[in-house]
mmCIF file of C-alpha atoms in Angstrom:
data_model
loop_
_atom_site.group_PDB
_atom_site.id
_atom_site.type_symbol
_atom_site.label_atom_id
_atom_site.label_comp_id
_atom_site.label_asym_id
_atom_site.label_seq_id
_atom_site.Cartn_x
_atom_site.Cartn_y
_atom_site.Cartn_z
ATOM 1 C CA UNK A 192 0.000 0.000 0.000
ATOM 2 C CA UNK A 193 1.358 3.478 -0.809
ATOM 3 C CA UNK A 194 2.481 5.805 1.955
ATOM 4 C CA UNK A 195 1.069 9.307 1.579
ATOM 5 C CA UNK A 196 3.339 11.983 2.966
ATOM 6 C CA UNK A 197 2.612 15.695 3.042
ATOM 7 C CA UNK A 198 6.025 16.648 1.684
ATOM 8 C CA UNK A 199 6.761 18.984 -1.226
ATOM 9 C CA UNK A 200 9.444 17.798 -3.606
ATOM 10 C CA UNK A 201 11.291 19.602 -6.329
ATOM 11 C CA UNK A 202 11.249 18.324 -9.897
ATOM 12 C CA UNK A 203 14.859 17.200 -9.486
ATOM 13 C CA UNK A 204 14.001 15.256 -6.335
ATOM 14 C CA UNK A 205 11.064 13.565 -8.042
ATOM 15 C CA UNK A 206 13.256 12.633 -10.996
ATOM 16 C CA UNK A 207 15.928 11.233 -8.692
ATOM 17 C CA UNK A 208 13.325 9.205 -6.817
ATOM 18 C CA UNK A 209 11.921 7.858 -10.070
ATOM 19 C CA UNK A 210 15.366 6.836 -11.219
ATOM 20 C CA UNK A 211 16.110 5.004 -7.975
ATOM 21 C CA UNK A 212 12.750 3.231 -8.100
ATOM 22 C CA UNK A 213 13.214 2.147 -11.692
ATOM 23 C CA UNK A 214 16.706 0.841 -11.011
ATOM 24 C CA UNK A 215 15.482 -1.071 -7.972
ATOM 25 C CA UNK A 216 12.623 -2.580 -9.972
ATOM 26 C CA UNK A 217 14.935 -3.559 -12.815
ATOM 27 C CA UNK A 218 17.326 -5.206 -10.368
ATOM 28 C CA UNK A 219 14.504 -7.182 -8.746
ATOM 29 C CA UNK A 220 13.080 -8.294 -12.101
ATOM 30 C CA UNK A 221 16.522 -9.445 -13.190
ATOM 31 C CA UNK A 222 17.079 -11.289 -9.908
ATOM 32 C CA UNK A 223 13.773 -13.145 -10.234
ATOM 33 C CA UNK A 224 14.310 -14.446 -13.761
ATOM 34 C CA UNK A 225 13.902 -18.235 -13.860
ATOM 35 C CA UNK A 226 13.168 -18.298 -10.146
ATOM 36 C CA UNK A 227 11.372 -21.629 -10.347
ATOM 37 C CA UNK A 228 7.817 -20.368 -9.829
ATOM 38 C CA UNK A 229 6.504 -20.904 -13.373
ATOM 39 C CA UNK A 230 3.683 -23.492 -13.533
ATOM 40 C CA UNK A 231 4.843 -26.841 -14.915
ATOM 41 C CA UNK A 232 1.615 -28.847 -15.022
ATOM 42 C CA UNK A 233 -1.915 -28.640 -13.578
ATOM 43 C CA UNK A 234 -2.253 -29.938 -10.027
ATOM 44 C CA UNK A 235 -5.412 -32.046 -10.028
ATOM 45 C CA UNK A 236 -4.913 -33.714 -6.673
ATOM 46 C CA UNK A 237 -5.959 -37.235 -5.747
ATOM 47 C CA UNK A 238 -9.109 -39.256 -5.150
ATOM 48 C CA UNK A 239 -7.523 -41.065 -2.183
ATOM 49 C CA UNK A 240 -8.890 -40.139 1.267
ATOM 50 C CA UNK A 241 -7.039 -37.337 2.996
ATOM 51 C CA UNK A 242 -5.338 -35.936 -0.079
ATOM 52 C CA UNK A 243 -6.411 -32.655 -1.613
ATOM 53 C CA UNK A 244 -8.806 -32.665 -4.538
ATOM 54 C CA UNK A 245 -10.657 -29.807 -6.328
ATOM 55 C CA UNK A 246 -13.694 -28.512 -4.461
ATOM 56 C CA UNK A 247 -15.293 -26.572 -7.299
ATOM 57 C CA UNK A 248 -12.811 -23.707 -7.544
ATOM 58 C CA UNK A 249 -10.466 -25.334 -10.056
ATOM 59 C CA UNK A 250 -7.168 -27.206 -10.013
ATOM 60 C CA UNK A 251 -4.566 -26.483 -7.375
ATOM 61 C CA UNK A 252 -3.401 -22.877 -7.711
ATOM 62 C CA UNK A 253 0.303 -21.923 -8.109
ATOM 63 C CA UNK A 254 1.632 -25.437 -7.340
ATOM 64 C CA UNK A 255 5.228 -24.497 -8.217
ATOM 65 C CA UNK A 256 5.496 -21.550 -5.831
ATOM 66 C CA UNK A 257 6.985 -23.717 -3.103
ATOM 67 C CA UNK A 258 9.940 -24.382 -5.409
ATOM 68 C CA UNK A 259 10.593 -20.692 -6.029
ATOM 69 C CA UNK A 260 13.891 -19.117 -5.066
ATOM 70 C CA UNK A 261 13.309 -17.431 -1.676
ATOM 71 C CA UNK A 262 13.884 -13.734 -1.081
ATOM 72 C CA UNK A 263 15.597 -13.792 2.312
ATOM 73 C CA UNK A 264 15.726 -17.308 3.706
ATOM 74 C CA UNK A 265 18.242 -19.889 2.550
ATOM 75 C CA UNK A 266 15.841 -22.433 1.017
ATOM 76 C CA UNK A 267 12.143 -23.185 0.611
ATOM 77 C CA UNK A 268 12.402 -26.184 2.961
ATOM 78 C CA UNK A 269 14.387 -24.399 5.674
ATOM 79 C CA UNK A 270 11.353 -23.761 7.872
ATOM 80 C CA UNK A 271 8.993 -26.473 6.656
ATOM 81 C CA UNK A 272 6.796 -27.456 9.636
ATOM 82 C CA UNK A 273 6.867 -30.990 10.974
ATOM 83 C CA UNK A 274 3.397 -31.888 9.663
ATOM 84 C CA UNK A 275 -0.109 -32.008 11.171
ATOM 85 C CA UNK A 276 0.370 -33.197 14.760
ATOM 86 C CA UNK A 277 3.866 -34.228 13.666
ATOM 87 C CA UNK A 278 2.640 -36.636 10.982
ATOM 88 C CA UNK A 279 4.440 -36.671 7.654
ATOM 89 C CA UNK A 280 2.452 -39.541 6.111
ATOM 90 C CA UNK A 281 -1.267 -39.582 5.349
ATOM 91 C CA UNK A 282 -1.415 -43.258 6.365
ATOM 92 C CA UNK A 283 -0.607 -42.384 9.985
ATOM 93 C CA UNK A 284 -2.466 -39.076 10.056
ATOM 94 C CA UNK A 285 -5.995 -40.148 9.090
ATOM 95 C CA UNK A 286 -6.524 -42.835 11.793
ATOM 96 C CA UNK A 287 -5.271 -40.500 14.515
ATOM 97 C CA UNK A 288 -7.587 -39.071 17.193
ATOM 98 C CA UNK A 289 -5.999 -35.654 16.668
ATOM 99 C CA UNK A 290 -7.219 -35.725 13.069
ATOM 100 C CA UNK A 291 -10.783 -36.492 14.151
ATOM 101 C CA UNK A 292 -10.648 -33.701 16.720
ATOM 102 C CA UNK A 293 -9.489 -31.209 14.103
ATOM 103 C CA UNK A 294 -12.190 -32.221 11.627
ATOM 104 C CA UNK A 295 -14.938 -32.046 14.244
ATOM 105 C CA UNK A 296 -13.656 -28.661 15.454
ATOM 106 C CA UNK A 297 -14.022 -26.988 12.062
ATOM 107 C CA UNK A 298 -17.196 -28.963 11.340
ATOM 108 C CA UNK A 299 -18.773 -27.352 14.393
ATOM 109 C CA UNK A 300 -17.322 -23.841 14.191
ATOM 110 C CA UNK A 301 -16.796 -23.303 10.471
ATOM 111 C CA UNK A 302 -20.054 -24.390 8.877
ATOM 112 C CA UNK A 303 -22.274 -21.901 7.063
ATOM 113 C CA UNK A 304 -25.129 -22.981 9.353
ATOM 114 C CA UNK A 305 -23.030 -23.298 12.532
ATOM 115 C CA UNK A 306 -24.836 -22.702 15.826
ATOM 116 C CA UNK A 307 -21.651 -22.820 17.929
ATOM 117 C CA UNK A 308 -19.720 -20.026 16.200
ATOM 118 C CA UNK A 309 -20.329 -16.661 17.890
ATOM 119 C CA UNK A 310 -21.331 -13.506 16.050
ATOM 120 C CA UNK A 311 -17.918 -11.981 16.780
ATOM 121 C CA UNK A 312 -16.149 -15.055 15.411
ATOM 122 C CA UNK A 313 -18.193 -14.794 12.217
ATOM 123 C CA UNK A 314 -17.281 -11.128 11.907
ATOM 124 C CA UNK A 315 -13.594 -11.831 12.485
ATOM 125 C CA UNK A 316 -13.586 -14.684 9.971
ATOM 126 C CA UNK A 317 -14.988 -12.473 7.216
ATOM 127 C CA UNK A 318 -12.821 -9.502 8.251
ATOM 128 C CA UNK A 319 -9.671 -11.502 7.530
ATOM 129 C CA UNK A 320 -10.960 -13.518 4.547
ATOM 130 C CA UNK A 321 -10.002 -11.424 1.473
ATOM 131 C CA UNK A 322 -9.763 -14.555 -0.652
ATOM 132 C CA UNK A 323 -11.627 -12.963 -3.553
ATOM 133 C CA UNK A 324 -10.090 -11.376 -6.615
ATOM 134 C CA UNK A 325 -10.398 -7.612 -6.391
ATOM 135 C CA UNK A 326 -9.429 -7.575 -2.712
ATOM 136 C CA UNK A 327 -5.946 -6.911 -1.429
ATOM 137 C CA UNK A 328 -5.574 -10.552 -0.289
ATOM 138 C CA UNK A 329 -3.653 -11.403 2.940
ATOM 139 C CA UNK A 330 -0.347 -9.592 2.230
ATOM 140 C CA UNK A 331 -2.133 -6.436 1.102
ATOM 141 C CA UNK A 332 -4.230 -6.381 4.249
ATOM 142 C CA UNK A 333 -1.107 -6.677 6.374
ATOM 143 C CA UNK A 334 0.564 -3.893 4.383
ATOM 144 C CA UNK A 335 -2.460 -1.777 5.279
ATOM 145 C CA UNK A 336 -1.892 -2.572 8.965
ATOM 146 C CA UNK A 337 1.789 -1.726 8.526
ATOM 147 C CA UNK A 338 0.819 1.628 7.077
ATOM 148 C CA UNK A 339 -1.348 2.371 10.107
ATOM 149 C CA UNK A 340 1.455 1.499 12.528
ATOM 150 C CA UNK A 341 3.942 3.532 10.493
ATOM 151 C CA UNK A 342 1.766 6.621 10.688
ATOM 152 C CA UNK A 343 1.192 6.144 14.409
ATOM 153 C CA UNK A 344 4.950 6.111 14.983
ATOM 154 C CA UNK A 345 5.790 8.912 12.543
ATOM 155 C CA UNK A 346 8.315 6.977 10.461
ATOM 156 C CA UNK A 347 10.441 8.846 7.946
ATOM 157 C CA UNK A 348 10.577 8.015 4.249
ATOM 158 C CA UNK A 349 13.808 6.070 4.772
ATOM 159 C CA UNK A 350 12.331 4.284 7.763
ATOM 160 C CA UNK A 351 9.273 3.282 5.760
ATOM 161 C CA UNK A 352 11.475 1.974 2.972
ATOM 162 C CA UNK A 353 13.194 -0.434 5.367
ATOM 163 C CA UNK A 354 10.046 -1.396 7.300
ATOM 164 C CA UNK A 355 8.032 -2.201 4.189
ATOM 165 C CA UNK A 356 10.980 -3.998 2.596
ATOM 166 C CA UNK A 357 11.380 -6.166 5.687
ATOM 167 C CA UNK A 358 7.695 -7.089 5.913
ATOM 168 C CA UNK A 359 7.522 -7.637 2.144
ATOM 169 C CA UNK A 360 10.498 -10.014 2.100
ATOM 170 C CA UNK A 361 9.160 -11.824 5.159
ATOM 171 C CA UNK A 362 5.717 -12.354 3.641
ATOM 172 C CA UNK A 363 7.143 -13.289 0.238
ATOM 173 C CA UNK A 364 9.187 -16.023 1.881
ATOM 174 C CA UNK A 365 6.167 -17.023 3.958
ATOM 175 C CA UNK A 366 4.397 -17.762 0.693
ATOM 176 C CA UNK A 367 7.290 -19.942 -0.466
ATOM 177 C CA UNK A 368 7.355 -21.824 2.854
ATOM 178 C CA UNK A 369 3.576 -22.330 2.916
ATOM 179 C CA UNK A 370 3.314 -23.482 -0.681
ATOM 180 C CA UNK A 371 6.270 -25.830 -0.251
ATOM 181 C CA UNK A 372 4.407 -27.454 2.625
ATOM 182 C CA UNK A 373 1.114 -27.530 0.735
ATOM 183 C CA UNK A 374 2.418 -29.181 -2.410
ATOM 184 C CA UNK A 375 5.844 -30.727 -1.790
ATOM 185 C CA UNK A 376 4.969 -33.048 1.097
ATOM 186 C CA UNK A 377 2.813 -36.153 1.512
ATOM 187 C CA UNK A 378 0.348 -34.207 3.636
ATOM 188 C CA UNK A 379 -1.268 -32.157 0.863
ATOM 189 C CA UNK A 380 -4.298 -32.282 3.104
ATOM 190 C CA UNK A 381 -7.840 -32.090 1.782
ATOM 191 C CA UNK A 382 -9.953 -29.100 2.728
ATOM 192 C CA UNK A 383 -12.460 -29.452 5.573
ATOM 193 C CA UNK A 384 -15.374 -29.498 3.140
ATOM 194 C CA UNK A 385 -13.915 -32.632 1.519
ATOM 195 C CA UNK A 386 -13.102 -34.251 4.862
ATOM 196 C CA UNK A 387 -16.563 -33.526 6.264
ATOM 197 C CA UNK A 388 -18.664 -34.299 3.202
ATOM 198 C CA UNK A 389 -16.938 -37.513 2.115
ATOM 199 C CA UNK A 390 -16.884 -40.823 3.918
ATOM 200 C CA UNK A 391 -13.822 -43.033 3.745
ATOM 201 C CA UNK A 392 -11.125 -41.579 6.006
ATOM 202 C CA UNK A 393 -11.299 -44.773 8.095
ATOM 203 C CA UNK A 394 -11.481 -42.817 11.347
ATOM 204 C CA UNK A 395 -14.281 -43.874 13.696
ATOM 205 C CA UNK A 396 -14.233 -40.425 15.284
ATOM 206 C CA UNK A 397 -15.596 -38.658 12.187
ATOM 207 C CA UNK A 398 -19.050 -38.783 10.606
ATOM 208 C CA UNK A 399 -19.720 -37.587 7.072
ATOM 209 C CA UNK A 400 -22.200 -34.791 6.367
ATOM 210 C CA UNK A 401 -22.672 -34.413 2.590
ATOM 211 C CA UNK A 402 -24.639 -31.173 3.030
ATOM 212 C CA UNK A 403 -22.014 -29.288 5.065
ATOM 213 C CA UNK A 404 -20.742 -25.998 3.616
ATOM 214 C CA UNK A 405 -18.066 -23.595 4.877
ATOM 215 C CA UNK A 406 -18.966 -20.062 5.940
ATOM 216 C CA UNK A 407 -16.538 -18.779 3.269
ATOM 217 C CA UNK A 408 -18.483 -17.193 0.417
ATOM 218 C CA UNK A 409 -18.000 -15.256 -2.788
ATOM 219 C CA UNK A 410 -19.664 -12.002 -3.814
ATOM 220 C CA UNK A 411 -22.848 -13.871 -4.759
ATOM 221 C CA UNK A 412 -23.084 -15.802 -1.515
ATOM 222 C CA UNK A 413 -21.796 -19.076 -2.964
ATOM 223 C CA UNK A 414 -19.788 -21.044 -0.414
ATOM 224 C CA UNK A 415 -16.305 -22.191 -1.443
ATOM 225 C CA UNK A 416 -12.829 -23.264 -0.348
ATOM 226 C CA UNK A 417 -9.617 -21.797 -1.839
ATOM 227 C CA UNK A 418 -8.021 -23.935 -4.548
ATOM 228 C CA UNK A 419 -4.992 -25.431 -2.815
ATOM 229 C CA UNK A 420 -4.268 -27.903 -0.003
ATOM 230 C CA UNK A 421 -5.159 -27.015 3.570
ATOM 231 C CA UNK A 422 -1.889 -27.647 5.429
ATOM 232 C CA UNK A 423 -0.453 -25.147 6.137
ATOM 233 C CA UNK A 424 -2.615 -22.047 5.981
ATOM 234 C CA UNK A 425 -1.223 -19.384 3.669
ATOM 235 C CA UNK A 426 -3.112 -16.695 5.601
ATOM 236 C CA UNK A 427 -1.571 -17.866 8.867
ATOM 237 C CA UNK A 428 1.940 -18.135 7.446
ATOM 238 C CA UNK A 429 1.710 -14.595 6.086
ATOM 239 C CA UNK A 430 0.381 -13.519 9.498
ATOM 240 C CA UNK A 431 3.236 -15.145 11.399
ATOM 241 C CA UNK A 432 5.851 -13.591 9.123
ATOM 242 C CA UNK A 433 4.260 -10.137 9.248
ATOM 243 C CA UNK A 434 3.912 -10.279 13.037
ATOM 244 C CA UNK A 435 7.514 -11.309 13.681
ATOM 245 C CA UNK A 436 8.943 -8.761 11.229
ATOM 246 C CA UNK A 437 6.802 -6.006 12.741
ATOM 247 C CA UNK A 438 7.620 -6.987 16.324
ATOM 248 C CA UNK A 439 11.332 -6.983 15.531
ATOM 249 C CA UNK A 440 11.046 -3.586 13.862
ATOM 250 C CA UNK A 441 9.156 -1.798 16.640
ATOM 251 C CA UNK A 442 10.829 -3.743 19.441
ATOM 252 C CA UNK A 443 7.528 -4.625 21.086
ATOM 253 C CA UNK A 444 4.388 -6.688 20.644
ATOM 254 C CA UNK A 445 2.224 -4.286 22.628
ATOM 255 C CA UNK A 446 0.816 -1.821 20.089
ATOM 256 C CA UNK A 447 -2.854 -0.855 19.781
ATOM 257 C CA UNK A 448 -4.488 0.079 16.471
ATOM 258 C CA UNK A 449 -7.749 -0.178 14.548
ATOM 259 C CA UNK A 450 -8.077 -1.381 10.963
ATOM 260 C CA UNK A 451 -10.749 -2.257 8.433
ATOM 261 C CA UNK A 452 -11.024 -4.694 5.530
ATOM 262 C CA UNK A 453 -11.666 -4.868 1.796
ATOM 263 C CA UNK A 454 -13.553 -8.167 1.913
ATOM 264 C CA UNK A 455 -16.956 -7.542 0.267
ATOM 265 C CA UNK A 456 -18.704 -9.589 2.953
ATOM 266 C CA UNK A 457 -17.345 -7.372 5.742
ATOM 267 C CA UNK A 458 -17.176 -3.891 4.235
ATOM 268 C CA UNK A 459 -17.155 -1.181 6.893
ATOM 269 C CA UNK A 460 -16.177 -3.603 9.658
ATOM 270 C CA UNK A 461 -13.358 -2.417 11.924
ATOM 271 C CA UNK A 462 -11.455 -4.365 14.515
ATOM 272 C CA UNK A 463 -9.102 -3.115 17.216
ATOM 273 C CA UNK A 464 -6.021 -5.030 18.327
ATOM 274 C CA UNK A 465 -3.943 -4.470 21.453
ATOM 275 C CA UNK A 466 -0.947 -6.452 20.239
ATOM 276 C CA UNK A 467 0.670 -7.554 17.002
ATOM 277 C CA UNK A 468 0.463 -11.202 18.016
ATOM 278 C CA UNK A 469 -3.271 -10.864 18.724
ATOM 279 C CA UNK A 470 -3.876 -9.804 15.127
ATOM 280 C CA UNK A 471 -1.838 -12.706 13.756
ATOM 281 C CA UNK A 472 -3.581 -15.212 16.028
ATOM 282 C CA UNK A 473 -7.047 -13.987 15.078
ATOM 283 C CA UNK A 474 -6.147 -14.125 11.399
ATOM 284 C CA UNK A 475 -5.080 -17.770 11.786
ATOM 285 C CA UNK A 476 -7.985 -19.061 13.864
ATOM 286 C CA UNK A 477 -10.378 -17.051 11.697
ATOM 287 C CA UNK A 478 -9.725 -19.586 8.946
ATOM 288 C CA UNK A 479 -11.277 -22.262 11.198
ATOM 289 C CA UNK A 480 -14.317 -20.059 11.810
ATOM 290 C CA UNK A 481 -14.507 -19.493 8.047
ATOM 291 C CA UNK A 482 -14.617 -23.255 7.530
ATOM 292 C CA UNK A 483 -11.652 -23.540 5.170
ATOM 293 C CA UNK A 484 -8.860 -24.699 7.492
ATOM 294 C CA UNK A 485 -8.128 -26.924 10.458
ATOM 295 C CA UNK A 486 -6.680 -25.386 13.592
ATOM 296 C CA UNK A 487 -3.244 -26.969 13.055
ATOM 297 C CA UNK A 488 -3.063 -25.292 9.641
ATOM 298 C CA UNK A 489 -3.025 -21.992 11.506
ATOM 299 C CA UNK A 490 -0.668 -22.827 14.356
ATOM 300 C CA UNK A 491 1.802 -24.504 12.005
ATOM 301 C CA UNK A 492 1.567 -21.617 9.566
ATOM 302 C CA UNK A 493 2.100 -18.860 12.144
ATOM 303 C CA UNK A 494 5.139 -20.667 13.534
ATOM 304 C CA UNK A 495 6.679 -21.325 10.099
ATOM 305 C CA UNK A 496 6.112 -17.738 8.980
ATOM 306 C CA UNK A 497 7.587 -16.343 12.184
ATOM 307 C CA UNK A 498 10.686 -18.516 11.800
ATOM 308 C CA UNK A 499 11.209 -17.327 8.238
ATOM 309 C CA UNK A 500 10.803 -13.682 9.260
ATOM 310 C CA UNK A 501 13.168 -14.061 12.208
ATOM 311 C CA UNK A 502 15.847 -15.362 9.858
ATOM 312 C CA UNK A 503 15.334 -12.448 7.468
ATOM 313 C CA UNK A 504 15.394 -9.915 10.319
ATOM 314 C CA UNK A 505 18.643 -11.342 11.631
ATOM 315 C CA UNK A 506 20.412 -11.827 8.310
ATOM 316 C CA UNK A 507 18.963 -9.370 5.771
ATOM 317 C CA UNK A 508 18.252 -5.640 5.696
ATOM 318 C CA UNK A 509 20.416 -5.104 8.763
ATOM 319 C CA UNK A 510 21.332 -1.607 9.978
ATOM 320 C CA UNK A 511 24.390 0.100 8.523
ATOM 321 C CA UNK A 512 27.476 -0.554 10.585
ATOM 322 C CA UNK A 513 30.963 0.936 10.802
ATOM 323 C CA UNK A 514 33.997 -0.001 12.875
ATOM 324 C CA UNK A 515 34.572 3.615 13.931
ATOM 325 C CA UNK A 516 32.306 6.573 14.533
ATOM 326 C CA UNK A 517 31.239 8.136 11.230
ATOM 327 C CA UNK A 518 30.059 11.722 10.901
ATOM 328 C CA UNK A 519 26.398 11.873 9.892
ATOM 329 C CA UNK A 520 25.557 15.587 10.037
ATOM 330 C CA UNK A 521 25.875 18.805 12.054
ATOM 331 C CA UNK A 522 22.871 19.963 14.051
ATOM 332 C CA UNK A 523 22.179 23.193 15.896
ATOM 333 C CA UNK A 524 21.753 21.844 19.420
ATOM 334 C CA UNK A 525 22.042 18.729 21.560
ATOM 335 C CA UNK A 526 18.297 18.014 21.653
ATOM 336 C CA UNK A 527 18.058 18.076 17.875
ATOM 337 C CA UNK A 528 21.113 15.863 17.554
ATOM 338 C CA UNK A 529 19.697 13.323 19.988
ATOM 339 C CA UNK A 530 16.315 13.302 18.258
ATOM 340 C CA UNK A 531 17.882 12.493 14.886
ATOM 341 C CA UNK A 532 20.207 9.916 16.413
ATOM 342 C CA UNK A 533 17.403 8.121 18.218
ATOM 343 C CA UNK A 534 15.394 8.074 15.006
ATOM 344 C CA UNK A 535 18.258 6.520 13.044
ATOM 345 C CA UNK A 536 18.607 3.734 15.596
ATOM 346 C CA UNK A 537 14.840 3.204 16.003
ATOM 347 C CA UNK A 538 14.458 2.869 12.235
ATOM 348 C CA UNK A 539 17.314 0.333 12.096
ATOM 349 C CA UNK A 540 19.381 2.556 9.838
ATOM 350 C CA UNK A 541 22.386 2.587 12.221
ATOM 351 C CA UNK A 542 23.141 0.596 15.354
ATOM 352 C CA UNK A 543 24.231 3.470 17.645
ATOM 353 C CA UNK A 544 24.900 7.193 17.751
ATOM 354 C CA UNK A 545 26.621 9.890 19.783
ATOM 355 C CA UNK A 546 26.440 13.684 19.808
ATOM 356 C CA UNK A 547 29.574 15.787 20.216
ATOM 357 C CA UNK A 548 29.533 19.520 20.821
ATOM 358 C CA UNK A 549 31.454 21.324 18.084
ATOM 359 C CA UNK A 550 32.996 24.037 20.278
ATOM 360 C CA UNK A 551 31.846 25.419 23.611
ATOM 361 C CA UNK A 552 29.839 27.632 24.062
ATOM 362 C CA UNK A 553 28.502 27.143 20.497
ATOM 363 C CA UNK A 554 25.386 24.922 20.849
ATOM 364 C CA UNK A 555 26.045 23.124 17.542
ATOM 365 C CA UNK A 556 26.597 19.375 17.806
ATOM 366 C CA UNK A 557 27.883 16.808 15.355
ATOM 367 C CA UNK A 558 26.004 13.559 15.086
ATOM 368 C CA UNK A 559 28.209 10.473 14.726
ATOM 369 C CA UNK A 560 26.900 7.004 13.930
ATOM 370 C CA UNK A 561 28.213 3.458 13.675
#
């Protein structure tokens, strides 16, 4: 999402900014050539119990994305979660009591006609949905939240550049991690609507209901599930990555803000969060209330996304560093020098600063950084 700043620029400054942007875009396009994400063949799934199959929304979407070259992490499998309840084979997963519990959980809470889901849970589920074309989808919604937090904290242009780059890389890699898990493992798990409607999973703890439908709905009120395997949740993995990147940036989880949504089934709805982790958690569990994911899809996704973001925060886009103090600029007084220095450190542009008076009694100070 664009950041709107009330700053007047000269024609030369605008031209310089355009040039930098174009060069950055060209470099990124060049770096992503042959990145492994191009579709190779349609992903039609399987008719065997447990495995994903189309649910009316087409073949599996973007099946190669899990093989794409990551943006910040070392490899697409680096933070692959262990599997639903630790299972890596469908043959051991389906008979398990944990599987039955997960199916019955979403069957109760995520159905279009559910009587156990609360009104607030329904609102939250639709608030976070944004599965439809024409909406900003999960990463766009989190960019919107990032914009709100940026404005609350008065970030500079340079600070915004680093913050949005960090969250963008983190969420891009979250997509690679999630889609690797969805398509490149044996647990390309069927959606709840398949698990609930169809008999044959061999688990005595589940009972088929061929009329069950998820709360999830399109603009015409038709109920649907997104066209890719359930484990792990893409929404949740994006949420975990965004939350960790944002927490690392601001140095705290405890931030309060209010945001809205572009989902057509929740237009005008606002929700207030008192922590970054609370937003990520609600996003993840909201997929259960929406009827399109199991609870472990969310917990596994949040954890995997957070791990990917933590790696990027620690190893990419780090603050500038110098062995010795480097002059940054001269300022007219100590307070002004300290304000700029604190800002540079808070925005992760430098690791530390000091202010040195130029010559007593002249109030001018020189800001040094390293």
